[in-house]
Coordinates of C-alpha atoms in Angstrom, one line a residue:
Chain V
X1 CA -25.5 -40.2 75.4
X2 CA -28.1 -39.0 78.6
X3 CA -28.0 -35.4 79.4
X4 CA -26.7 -35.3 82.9
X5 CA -28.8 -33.1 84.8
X6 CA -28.2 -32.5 88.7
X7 CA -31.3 -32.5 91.5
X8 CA -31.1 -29.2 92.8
X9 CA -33.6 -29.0 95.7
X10 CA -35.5 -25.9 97.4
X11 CA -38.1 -24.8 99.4
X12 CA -41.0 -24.6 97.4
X13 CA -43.0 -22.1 99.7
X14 CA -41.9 -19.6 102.1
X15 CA -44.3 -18.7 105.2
X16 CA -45.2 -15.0 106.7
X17 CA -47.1 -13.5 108.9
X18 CA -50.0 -11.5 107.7
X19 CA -53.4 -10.0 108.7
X20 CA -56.8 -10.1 107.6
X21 CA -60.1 -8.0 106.7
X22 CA -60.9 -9.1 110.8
X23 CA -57.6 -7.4 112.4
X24 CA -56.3 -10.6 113.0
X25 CA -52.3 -12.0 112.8
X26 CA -52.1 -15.2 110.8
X27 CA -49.5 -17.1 109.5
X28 CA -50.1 -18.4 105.5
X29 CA -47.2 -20.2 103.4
X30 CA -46.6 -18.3 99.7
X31 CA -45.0 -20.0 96.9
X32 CA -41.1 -19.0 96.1
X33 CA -39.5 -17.6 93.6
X34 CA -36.0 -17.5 92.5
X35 CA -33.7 -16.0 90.0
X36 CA -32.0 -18.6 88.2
X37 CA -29.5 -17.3 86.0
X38 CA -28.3 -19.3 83.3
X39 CA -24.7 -19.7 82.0
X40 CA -24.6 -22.1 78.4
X41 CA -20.5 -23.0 78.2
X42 CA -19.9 -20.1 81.0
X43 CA -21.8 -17.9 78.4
X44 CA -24.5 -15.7 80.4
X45 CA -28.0 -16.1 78.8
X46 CA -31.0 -15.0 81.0
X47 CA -31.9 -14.8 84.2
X48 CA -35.7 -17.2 84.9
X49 CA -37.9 -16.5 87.9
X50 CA -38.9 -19.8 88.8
X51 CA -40.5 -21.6 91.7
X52 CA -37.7 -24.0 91.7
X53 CA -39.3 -27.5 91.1
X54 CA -38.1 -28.8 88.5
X55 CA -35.1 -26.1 87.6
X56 CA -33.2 -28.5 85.1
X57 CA -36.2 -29.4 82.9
X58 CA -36.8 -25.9 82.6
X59 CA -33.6 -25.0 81.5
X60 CA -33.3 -27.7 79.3
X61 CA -37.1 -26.6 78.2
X62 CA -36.0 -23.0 77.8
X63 CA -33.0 -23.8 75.1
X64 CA -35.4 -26.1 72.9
X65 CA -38.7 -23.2 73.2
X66 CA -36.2 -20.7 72.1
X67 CA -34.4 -22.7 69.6
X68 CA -31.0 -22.6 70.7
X69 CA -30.5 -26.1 70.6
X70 CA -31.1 -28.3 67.8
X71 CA -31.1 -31.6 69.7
X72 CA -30.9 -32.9 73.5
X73 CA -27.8 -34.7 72.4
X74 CA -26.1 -31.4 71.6
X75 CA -26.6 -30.9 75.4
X76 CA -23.7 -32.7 78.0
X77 CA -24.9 -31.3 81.4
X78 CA -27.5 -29.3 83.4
X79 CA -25.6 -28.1 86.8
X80 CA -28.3 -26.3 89.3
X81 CA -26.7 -24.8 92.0
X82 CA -29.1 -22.5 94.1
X83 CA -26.8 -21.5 96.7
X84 CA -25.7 -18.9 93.8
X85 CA -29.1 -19.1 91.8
X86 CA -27.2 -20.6 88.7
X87 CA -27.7 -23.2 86.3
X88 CA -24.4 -23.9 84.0
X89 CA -25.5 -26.0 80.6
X90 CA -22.8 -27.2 79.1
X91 CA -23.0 -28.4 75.5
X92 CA -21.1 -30.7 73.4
X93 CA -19.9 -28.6 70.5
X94 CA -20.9 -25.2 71.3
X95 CA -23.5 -23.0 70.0
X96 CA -23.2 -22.3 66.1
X97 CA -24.3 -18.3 65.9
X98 CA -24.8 -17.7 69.8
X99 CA -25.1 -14.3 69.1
X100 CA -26.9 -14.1 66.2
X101 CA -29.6 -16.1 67.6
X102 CA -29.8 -14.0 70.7
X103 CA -29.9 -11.1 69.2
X104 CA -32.8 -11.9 66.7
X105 CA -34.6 -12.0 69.7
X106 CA -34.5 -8.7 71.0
X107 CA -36.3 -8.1 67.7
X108 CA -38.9 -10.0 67.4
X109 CA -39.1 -11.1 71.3
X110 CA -41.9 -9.5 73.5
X111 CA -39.2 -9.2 76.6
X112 CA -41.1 -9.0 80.0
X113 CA -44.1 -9.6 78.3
X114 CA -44.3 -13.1 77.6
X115 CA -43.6 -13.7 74.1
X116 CA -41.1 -14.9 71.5
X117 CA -44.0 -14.2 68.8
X118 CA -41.6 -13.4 66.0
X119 CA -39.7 -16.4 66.2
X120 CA -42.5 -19.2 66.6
X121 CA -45.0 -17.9 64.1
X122 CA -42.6 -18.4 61.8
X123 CA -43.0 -22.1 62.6
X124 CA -46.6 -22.9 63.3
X125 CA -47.5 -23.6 59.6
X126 CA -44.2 -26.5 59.4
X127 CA -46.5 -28.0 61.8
X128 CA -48.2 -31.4 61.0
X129 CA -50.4 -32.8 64.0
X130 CA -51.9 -36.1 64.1
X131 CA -55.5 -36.4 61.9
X132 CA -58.6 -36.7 64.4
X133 CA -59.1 -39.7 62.7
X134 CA -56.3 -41.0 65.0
X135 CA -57.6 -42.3 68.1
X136 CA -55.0 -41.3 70.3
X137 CA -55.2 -37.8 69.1
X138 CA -58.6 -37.7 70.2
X139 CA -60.3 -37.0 73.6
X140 CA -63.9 -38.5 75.2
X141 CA -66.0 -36.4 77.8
X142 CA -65.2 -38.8 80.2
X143 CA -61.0 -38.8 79.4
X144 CA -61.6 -35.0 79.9
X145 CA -63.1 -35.7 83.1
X146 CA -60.5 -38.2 84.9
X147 CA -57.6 -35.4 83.2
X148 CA -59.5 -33.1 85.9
X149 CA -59.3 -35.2 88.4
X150 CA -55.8 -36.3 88.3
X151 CA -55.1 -32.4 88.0
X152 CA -56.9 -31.7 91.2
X153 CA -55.0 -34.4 93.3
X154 CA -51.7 -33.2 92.4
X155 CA -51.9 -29.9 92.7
X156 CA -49.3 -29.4 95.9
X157 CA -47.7 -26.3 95.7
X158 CA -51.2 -24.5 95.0
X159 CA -53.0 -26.0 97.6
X160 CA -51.0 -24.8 100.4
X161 CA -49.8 -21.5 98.8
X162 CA -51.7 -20.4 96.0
X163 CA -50.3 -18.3 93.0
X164 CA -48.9 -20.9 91.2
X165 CA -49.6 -22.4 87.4
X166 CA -49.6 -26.1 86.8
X167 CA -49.0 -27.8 83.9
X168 CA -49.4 -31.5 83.2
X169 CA -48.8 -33.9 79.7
X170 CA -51.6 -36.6 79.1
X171 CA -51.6 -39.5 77.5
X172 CA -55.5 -40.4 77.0
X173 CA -56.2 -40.0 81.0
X174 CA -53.1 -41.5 82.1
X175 CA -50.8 -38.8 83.8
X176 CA -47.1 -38.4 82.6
X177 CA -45.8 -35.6 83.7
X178 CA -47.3 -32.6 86.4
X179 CA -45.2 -29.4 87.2
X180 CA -45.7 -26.4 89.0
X181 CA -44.2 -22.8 88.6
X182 CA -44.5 -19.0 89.5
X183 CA -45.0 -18.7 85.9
X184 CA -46.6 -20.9 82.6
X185 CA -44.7 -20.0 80.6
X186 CA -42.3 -22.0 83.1
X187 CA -44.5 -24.5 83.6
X188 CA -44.9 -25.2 79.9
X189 CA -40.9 -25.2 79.3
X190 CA -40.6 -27.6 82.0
X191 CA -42.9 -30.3 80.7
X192 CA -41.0 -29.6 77.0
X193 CA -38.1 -30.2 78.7
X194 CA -39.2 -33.6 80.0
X195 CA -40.8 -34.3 76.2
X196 CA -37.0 -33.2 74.9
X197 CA -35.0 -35.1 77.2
X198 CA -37.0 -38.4 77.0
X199 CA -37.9 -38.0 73.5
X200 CA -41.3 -38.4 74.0
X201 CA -43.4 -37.5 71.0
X202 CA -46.4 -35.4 71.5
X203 CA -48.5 -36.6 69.0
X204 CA -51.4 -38.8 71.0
X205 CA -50.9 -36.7 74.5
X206 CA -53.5 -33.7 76.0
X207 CA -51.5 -30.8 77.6
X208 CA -52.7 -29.2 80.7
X209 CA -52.7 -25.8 81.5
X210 CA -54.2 -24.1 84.8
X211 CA -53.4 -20.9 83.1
X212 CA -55.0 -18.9 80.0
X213 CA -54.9 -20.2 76.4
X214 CA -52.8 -17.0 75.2
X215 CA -51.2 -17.3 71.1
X216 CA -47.7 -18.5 72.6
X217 CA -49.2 -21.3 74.8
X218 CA -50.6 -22.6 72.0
X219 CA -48.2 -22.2 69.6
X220 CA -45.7 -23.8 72.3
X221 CA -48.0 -26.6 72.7
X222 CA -48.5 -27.1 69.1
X223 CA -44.5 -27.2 68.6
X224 CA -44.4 -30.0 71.2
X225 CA -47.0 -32.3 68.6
X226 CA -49.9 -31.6 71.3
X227 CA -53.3 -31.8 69.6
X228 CA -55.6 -30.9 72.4
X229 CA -55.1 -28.2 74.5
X230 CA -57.0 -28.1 77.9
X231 CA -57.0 -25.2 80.2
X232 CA -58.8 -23.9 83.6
X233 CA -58.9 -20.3 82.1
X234 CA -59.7 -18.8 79.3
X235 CA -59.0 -18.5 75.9
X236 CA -57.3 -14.9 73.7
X237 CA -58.4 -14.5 70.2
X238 CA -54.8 -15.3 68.8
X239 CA -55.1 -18.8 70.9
X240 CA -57.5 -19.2 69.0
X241 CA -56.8 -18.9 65.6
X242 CA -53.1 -20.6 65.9
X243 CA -55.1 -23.8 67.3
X244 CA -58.0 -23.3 64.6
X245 CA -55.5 -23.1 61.9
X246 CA -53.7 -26.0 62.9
X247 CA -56.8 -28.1 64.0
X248 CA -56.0 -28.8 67.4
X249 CA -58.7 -29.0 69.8
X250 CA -58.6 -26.6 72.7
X251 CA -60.6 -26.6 75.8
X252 CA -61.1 -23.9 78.5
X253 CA -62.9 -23.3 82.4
X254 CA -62.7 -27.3 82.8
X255 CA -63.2 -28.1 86.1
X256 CA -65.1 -30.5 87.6
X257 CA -67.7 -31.5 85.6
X258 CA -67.9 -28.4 83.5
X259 CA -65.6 -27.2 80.2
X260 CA -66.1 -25.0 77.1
X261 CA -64.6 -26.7 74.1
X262 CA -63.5 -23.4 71.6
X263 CA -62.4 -25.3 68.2
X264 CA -61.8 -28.8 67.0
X265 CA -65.0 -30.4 67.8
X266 CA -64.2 -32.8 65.5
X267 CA -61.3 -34.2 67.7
X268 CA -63.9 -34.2 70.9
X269 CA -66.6 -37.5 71.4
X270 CA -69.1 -35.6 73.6
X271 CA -71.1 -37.9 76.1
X272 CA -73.0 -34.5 77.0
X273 CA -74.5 -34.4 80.6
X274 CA -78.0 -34.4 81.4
X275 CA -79.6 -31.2 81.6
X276 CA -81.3 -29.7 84.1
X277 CA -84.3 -29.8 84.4
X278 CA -86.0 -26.1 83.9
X279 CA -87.1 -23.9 86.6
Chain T
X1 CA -43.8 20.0 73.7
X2 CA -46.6 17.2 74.4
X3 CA -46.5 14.1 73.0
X4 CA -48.7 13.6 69.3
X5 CA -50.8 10.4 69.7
X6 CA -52.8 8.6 67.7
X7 CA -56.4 7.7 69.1
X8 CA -56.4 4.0 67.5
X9 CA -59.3 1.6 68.0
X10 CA -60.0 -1.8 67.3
X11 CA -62.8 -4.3 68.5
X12 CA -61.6 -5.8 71.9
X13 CA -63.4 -8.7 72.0
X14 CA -64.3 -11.3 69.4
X15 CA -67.3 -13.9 68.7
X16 CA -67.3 -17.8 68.5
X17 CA -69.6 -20.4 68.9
X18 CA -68.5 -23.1 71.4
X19 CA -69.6 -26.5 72.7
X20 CA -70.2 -27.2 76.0
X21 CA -70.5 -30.0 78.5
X22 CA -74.4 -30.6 78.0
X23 CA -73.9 -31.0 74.5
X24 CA -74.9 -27.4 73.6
X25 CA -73.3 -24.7 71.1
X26 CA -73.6 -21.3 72.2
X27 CA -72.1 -18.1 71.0
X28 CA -69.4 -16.7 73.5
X29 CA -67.0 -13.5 73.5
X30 CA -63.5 -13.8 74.3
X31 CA -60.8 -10.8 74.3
X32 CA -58.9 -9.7 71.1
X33 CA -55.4 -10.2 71.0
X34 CA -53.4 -8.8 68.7
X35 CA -49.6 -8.6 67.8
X36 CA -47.9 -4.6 68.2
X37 CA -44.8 -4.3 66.2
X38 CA -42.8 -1.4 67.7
X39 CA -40.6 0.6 65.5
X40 CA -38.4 3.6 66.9
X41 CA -37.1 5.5 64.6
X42 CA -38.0 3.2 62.0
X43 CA -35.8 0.7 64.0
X44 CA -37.9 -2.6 64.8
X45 CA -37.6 -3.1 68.4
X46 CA -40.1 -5.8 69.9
X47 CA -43.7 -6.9 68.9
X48 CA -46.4 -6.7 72.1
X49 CA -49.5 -9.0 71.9
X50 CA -51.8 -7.0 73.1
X51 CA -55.5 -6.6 73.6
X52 CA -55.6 -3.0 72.2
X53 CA -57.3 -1.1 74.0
X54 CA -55.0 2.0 74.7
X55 CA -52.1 1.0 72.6
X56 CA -50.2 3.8 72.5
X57 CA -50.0 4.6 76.1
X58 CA -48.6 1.1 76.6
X59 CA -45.8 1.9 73.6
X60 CA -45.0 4.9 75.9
X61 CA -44.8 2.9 78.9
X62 CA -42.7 0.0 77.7
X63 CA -40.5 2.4 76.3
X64 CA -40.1 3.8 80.1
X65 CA -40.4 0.3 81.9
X66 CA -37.5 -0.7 79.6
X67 CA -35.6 2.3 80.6
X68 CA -35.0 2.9 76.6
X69 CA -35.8 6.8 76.9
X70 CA -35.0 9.1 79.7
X71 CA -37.8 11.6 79.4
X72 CA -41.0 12.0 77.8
X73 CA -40.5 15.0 76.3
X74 CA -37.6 13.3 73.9
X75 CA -40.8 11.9 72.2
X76 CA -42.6 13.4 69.8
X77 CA -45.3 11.0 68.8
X78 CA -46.5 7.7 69.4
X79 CA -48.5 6.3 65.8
X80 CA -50.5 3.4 66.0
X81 CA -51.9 1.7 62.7
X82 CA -53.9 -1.2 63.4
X83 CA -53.9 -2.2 59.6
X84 CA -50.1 -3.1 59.7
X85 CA -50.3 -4.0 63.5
X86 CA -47.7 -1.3 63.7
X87 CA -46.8 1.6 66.3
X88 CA -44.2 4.0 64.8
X89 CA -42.5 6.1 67.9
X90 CA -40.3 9.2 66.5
X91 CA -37.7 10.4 69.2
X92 CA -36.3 14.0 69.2
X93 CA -33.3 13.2 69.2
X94 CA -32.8 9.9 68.6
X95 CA -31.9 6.9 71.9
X96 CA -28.4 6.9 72.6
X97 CA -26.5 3.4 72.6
X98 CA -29.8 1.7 70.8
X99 CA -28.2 -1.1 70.5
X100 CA -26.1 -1.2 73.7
X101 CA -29.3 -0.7 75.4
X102 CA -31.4 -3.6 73.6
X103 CA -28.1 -6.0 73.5
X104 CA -27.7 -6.1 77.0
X105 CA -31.2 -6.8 77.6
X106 CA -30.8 -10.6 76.0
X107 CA -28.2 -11.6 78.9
X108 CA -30.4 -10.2 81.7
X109 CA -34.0 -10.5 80.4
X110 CA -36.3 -13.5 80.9
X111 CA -37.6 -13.0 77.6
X112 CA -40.7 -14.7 77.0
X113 CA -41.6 -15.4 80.5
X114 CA -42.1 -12.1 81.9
X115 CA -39.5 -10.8 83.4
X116 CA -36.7 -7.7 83.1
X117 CA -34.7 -8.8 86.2
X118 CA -31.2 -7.8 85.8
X119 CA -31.9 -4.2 84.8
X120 CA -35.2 -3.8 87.3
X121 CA -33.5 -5.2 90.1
X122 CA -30.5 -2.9 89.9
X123 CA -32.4 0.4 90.4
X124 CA -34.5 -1.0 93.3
X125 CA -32.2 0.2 96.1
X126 CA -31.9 3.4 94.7
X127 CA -35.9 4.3 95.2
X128 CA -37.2 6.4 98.1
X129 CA -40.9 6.3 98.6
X130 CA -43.3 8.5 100.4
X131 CA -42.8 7.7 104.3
X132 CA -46.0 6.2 105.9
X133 CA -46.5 8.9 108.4
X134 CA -47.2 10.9 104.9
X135 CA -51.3 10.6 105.2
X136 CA -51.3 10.5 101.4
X137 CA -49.3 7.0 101.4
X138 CA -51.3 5.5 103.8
X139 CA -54.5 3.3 103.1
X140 CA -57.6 2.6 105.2
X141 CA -59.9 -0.6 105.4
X142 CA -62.7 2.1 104.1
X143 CA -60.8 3.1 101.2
X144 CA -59.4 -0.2 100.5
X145 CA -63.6 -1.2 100.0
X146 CA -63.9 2.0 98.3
X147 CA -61.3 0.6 95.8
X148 CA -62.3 -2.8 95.0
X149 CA -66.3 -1.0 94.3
X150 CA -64.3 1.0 91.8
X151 CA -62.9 -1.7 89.8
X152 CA -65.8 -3.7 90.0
X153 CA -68.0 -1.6 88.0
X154 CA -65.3 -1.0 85.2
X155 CA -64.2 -4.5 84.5
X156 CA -65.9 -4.2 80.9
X157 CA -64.0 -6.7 78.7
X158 CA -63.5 -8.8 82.0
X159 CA -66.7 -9.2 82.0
X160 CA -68.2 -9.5 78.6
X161 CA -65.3 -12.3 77.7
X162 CA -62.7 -13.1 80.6
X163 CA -59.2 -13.8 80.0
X164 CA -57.8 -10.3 80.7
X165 CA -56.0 -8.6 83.4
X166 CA -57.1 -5.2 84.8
X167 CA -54.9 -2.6 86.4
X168 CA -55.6 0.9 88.1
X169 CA -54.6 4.1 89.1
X170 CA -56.0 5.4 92.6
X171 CA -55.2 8.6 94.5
X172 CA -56.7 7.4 97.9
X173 CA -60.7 6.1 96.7
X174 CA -60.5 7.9 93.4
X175 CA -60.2 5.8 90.4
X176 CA -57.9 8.1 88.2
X177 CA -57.1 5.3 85.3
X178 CA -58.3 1.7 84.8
X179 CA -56.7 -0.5 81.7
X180 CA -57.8 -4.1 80.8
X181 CA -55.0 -6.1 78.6
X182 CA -54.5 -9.6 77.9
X183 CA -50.9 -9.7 79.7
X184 CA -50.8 -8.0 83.2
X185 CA -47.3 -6.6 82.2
X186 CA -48.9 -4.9 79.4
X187 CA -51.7 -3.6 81.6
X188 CA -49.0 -2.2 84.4
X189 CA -46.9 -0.3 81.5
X190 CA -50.0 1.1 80.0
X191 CA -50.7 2.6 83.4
X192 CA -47.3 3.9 83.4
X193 CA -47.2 5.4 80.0
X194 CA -50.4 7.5 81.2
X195 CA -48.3 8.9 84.1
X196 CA -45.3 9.1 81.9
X197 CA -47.1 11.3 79.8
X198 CA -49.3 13.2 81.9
X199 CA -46.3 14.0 84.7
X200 CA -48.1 12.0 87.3
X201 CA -46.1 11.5 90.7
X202 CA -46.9 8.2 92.2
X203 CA -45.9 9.2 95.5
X204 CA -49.9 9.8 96.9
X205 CA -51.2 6.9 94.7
X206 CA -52.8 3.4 94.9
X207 CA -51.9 0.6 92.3
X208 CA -54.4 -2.1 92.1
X209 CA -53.8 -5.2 89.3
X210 CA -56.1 -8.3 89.3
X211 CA -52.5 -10.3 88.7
X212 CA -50.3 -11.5 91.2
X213 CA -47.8 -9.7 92.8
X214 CA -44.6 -11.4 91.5
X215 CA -41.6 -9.5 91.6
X216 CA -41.6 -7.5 88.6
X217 CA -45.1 -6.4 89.3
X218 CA -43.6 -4.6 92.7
X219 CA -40.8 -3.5 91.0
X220 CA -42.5 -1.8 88.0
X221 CA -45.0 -0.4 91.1
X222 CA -42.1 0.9 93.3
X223 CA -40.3 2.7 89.9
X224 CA -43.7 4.3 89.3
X225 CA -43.1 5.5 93.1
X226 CA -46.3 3.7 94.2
X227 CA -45.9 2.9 98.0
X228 CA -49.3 0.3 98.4
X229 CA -50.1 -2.3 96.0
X230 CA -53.6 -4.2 95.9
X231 CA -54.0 -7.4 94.4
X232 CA -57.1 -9.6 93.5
X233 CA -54.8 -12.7 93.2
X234 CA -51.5 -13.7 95.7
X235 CA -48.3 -12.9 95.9
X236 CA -45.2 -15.0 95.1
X237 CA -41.4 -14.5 97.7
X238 CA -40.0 -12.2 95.4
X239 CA -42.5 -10.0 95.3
X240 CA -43.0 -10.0 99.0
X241 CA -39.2 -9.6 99.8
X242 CA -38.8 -6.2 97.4
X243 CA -41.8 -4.4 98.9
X244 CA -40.5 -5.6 102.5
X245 CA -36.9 -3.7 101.2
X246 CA -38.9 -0.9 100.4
X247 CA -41.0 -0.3 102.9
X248 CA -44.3 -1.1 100.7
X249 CA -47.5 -2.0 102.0
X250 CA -49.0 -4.9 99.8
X251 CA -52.6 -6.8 99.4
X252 CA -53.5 -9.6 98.3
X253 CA -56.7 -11.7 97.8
X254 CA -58.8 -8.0 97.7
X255 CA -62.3 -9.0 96.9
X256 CA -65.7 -7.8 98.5
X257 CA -65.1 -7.5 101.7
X258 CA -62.1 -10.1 101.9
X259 CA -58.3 -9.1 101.9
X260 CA -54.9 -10.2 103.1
X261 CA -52.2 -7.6 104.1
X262 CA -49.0 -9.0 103.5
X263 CA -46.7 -6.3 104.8
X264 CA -46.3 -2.6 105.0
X265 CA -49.1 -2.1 107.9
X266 CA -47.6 0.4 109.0
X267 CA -49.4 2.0 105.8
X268 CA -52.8 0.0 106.9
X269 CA -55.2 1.9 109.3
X270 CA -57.3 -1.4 110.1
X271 CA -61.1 -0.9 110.8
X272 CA -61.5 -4.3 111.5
X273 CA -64.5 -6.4 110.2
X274 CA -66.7 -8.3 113.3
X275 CA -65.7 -11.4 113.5
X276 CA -68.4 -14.1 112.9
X277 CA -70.3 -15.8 115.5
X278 CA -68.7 -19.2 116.1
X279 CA -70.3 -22.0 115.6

């Protein structure tokens, strides 16, 4: 049985008027960001500050990143309804230990600053990603390259109002999926929402990232069967080890035509650019 | 009574050899991150990833962000033992309702992306900042310079590996405290433990974070009772719309000689810059 999921729609930006380093009035457009409190079978469960693009996915997302949900089919409805900033999930049998599992997390969870460490290290080593050998779980210099591009063409949101993070799923260069939110750890969700709900297996697809390759990104990426990991930032030393002891291959500052790849070289067929010639 | 804290170091960036789009393998740094379990009372409460580099300051100021301790004097000391990844906080006298006050943090919490709406928001109406006529909680273009000079020259781990976040403390042009973490969350609440514990008033004071201003960045700035915010990054609705209920005056974009007010000028005093010859 399909999840049923509404459509909810909202202004994605919001415009002001402001003033600059030269004294002058200008008007510039910002992204939103709303409170969408969520309700699983009237149950209250958190409150997400989201951009508001995609605000079913990311509930859906949410409930499988935190575990609360074994399968999509354990799920009967997503209802968004911004005009009171709540989403209402309704399952079909319930929620076995609702409280248990919520309260683990106060534990273990790093709550307001981005983490659910406890929880998901636990699981990184049940993880089996597909062999480089695999050609789909590999990725050419020149894959890597039309990923940018399709990146850079799709980026709306950002474009007109900055301060956003985009995510996007891969398969080889071929775009899938392309979200934008206030925060990545949104972003991500959203896109594992998708995955969840259309049970698409991540074992040949490239995740996207505009922002940093922190531990739980990766560790989030390598839950959804992502081997390659590609990001506009940077890279923590925890992201780091998580994708080296899982052998995914992670990539950082791509754009345009340049990238550092930090671990898996084995997964990455390098057509390296000329150099330049010396000064 | 101060509070006893430990003085605990560990190495804040960490070595790798990368690949990079000519083909080449060349040693980089990128920051440490490492995971901070927090026990109070020998009471697990929450594990912070965290770069390190003034951990026990940021134990004392998620402890105040989180509202889980009323005073700094009801602690006694703040032990940090990078061996076991492990901060131990002794109280006084105990935290009344522990488990009241981490329970009720599951409905209301984004845990894992960011955010501690639900309690934050609640005490937002109930702050009274400085007034702008108060020359202390005003900013000029001069001092605004003055500030982003300042941070420049102490970015350290910024600069040696990228990937963190930097926060500071100003009163007017005077850099009183700068902090560098891999989460800007962390980096704010590190800031705040300093105050915490040295009685700091934020009424006369300056906050600047290289992170965007999303709403829980205001909100931890306006319970600190900092009046004007300065950001190297943008700003996202909610973050505009508390600062506009309070009467804060926020930046945005502040690098060089480049900045965006986004409201509060009635804080600014604007020397504006020449505009450049058209073209």
């Amino acid at each position: 049985m399909p999840v049923r999921l509404t459509d909810a729609r909202a202004p994605l930006t919001h415009e002001l008027d402001v003033l600059d380093e030269y004294g002058e009035r200008r008007r510039i457009a910002i992204p939103a960001e709303r409170a969408l409190t969520v309700f699983v079978d009237t149950r209250e469960l958190v409150t997400l500050m989201t951009l508001g693009a995609a605000p079913e996915l990311l509930v859906l997302g949410y409930l499988r990143n935190q575990r609360l949900v074994a399968g999509v089919d354990d799920i009967d409805s997503v209802t968004v309804d911004w005009d009171v900033e709540a989403a209402a999930v309704r399952t079909r049998r319930g929620i076995d230990d609702f409280d248990a599992k919520t309260a683990k997390r106060v534990v273990t969870t790093g709550c307001g600053q981005g983490t659910v460490f406890g929880d998901l290290m636990g699981e990184v080593d049940a993880i089996a990603l597909a062999p480089p050998a695999d050609p789909a779980a590999r990725i050419s210099q020149a894959t890597l390259y039309a990923l940018l591009d399709a990146v850079r063409a799709k980026e709306s949101t950002y474009k007109s109002a900055g301060s956003v993070h985009g995510c996007a799923l891969f398969r080889q260069g071929e775009l899938l999926m392309f979200v934008e939110d206030v925060g990545r750890h949104n972003a991500i969700d959203t896109i594992a929402g998708w995955m969840w709900m259309n049970g698409i297996d991540g074992r040949d697809k490239i995740f996207y990232t505009t922002g940093r390759l922190t531990s739980e990104m990766v560790i989030k990426s390598a839950q959804m069967g992502v081997p390659i990991v590609v990001s506009r930032s940077g890279i923590t030393q925890m992201g780091l080890e998580v994708a080296q002891r899982l052998g995914m291959c992670l990539f950082g500052r791509a754009t345009n035509r340049h990238f550092i790849c930090y671990c898996g070289f084995e997964r990455f067929d390098a057509e390296p650019e000329p150099k330049r010639a010396a000064a």
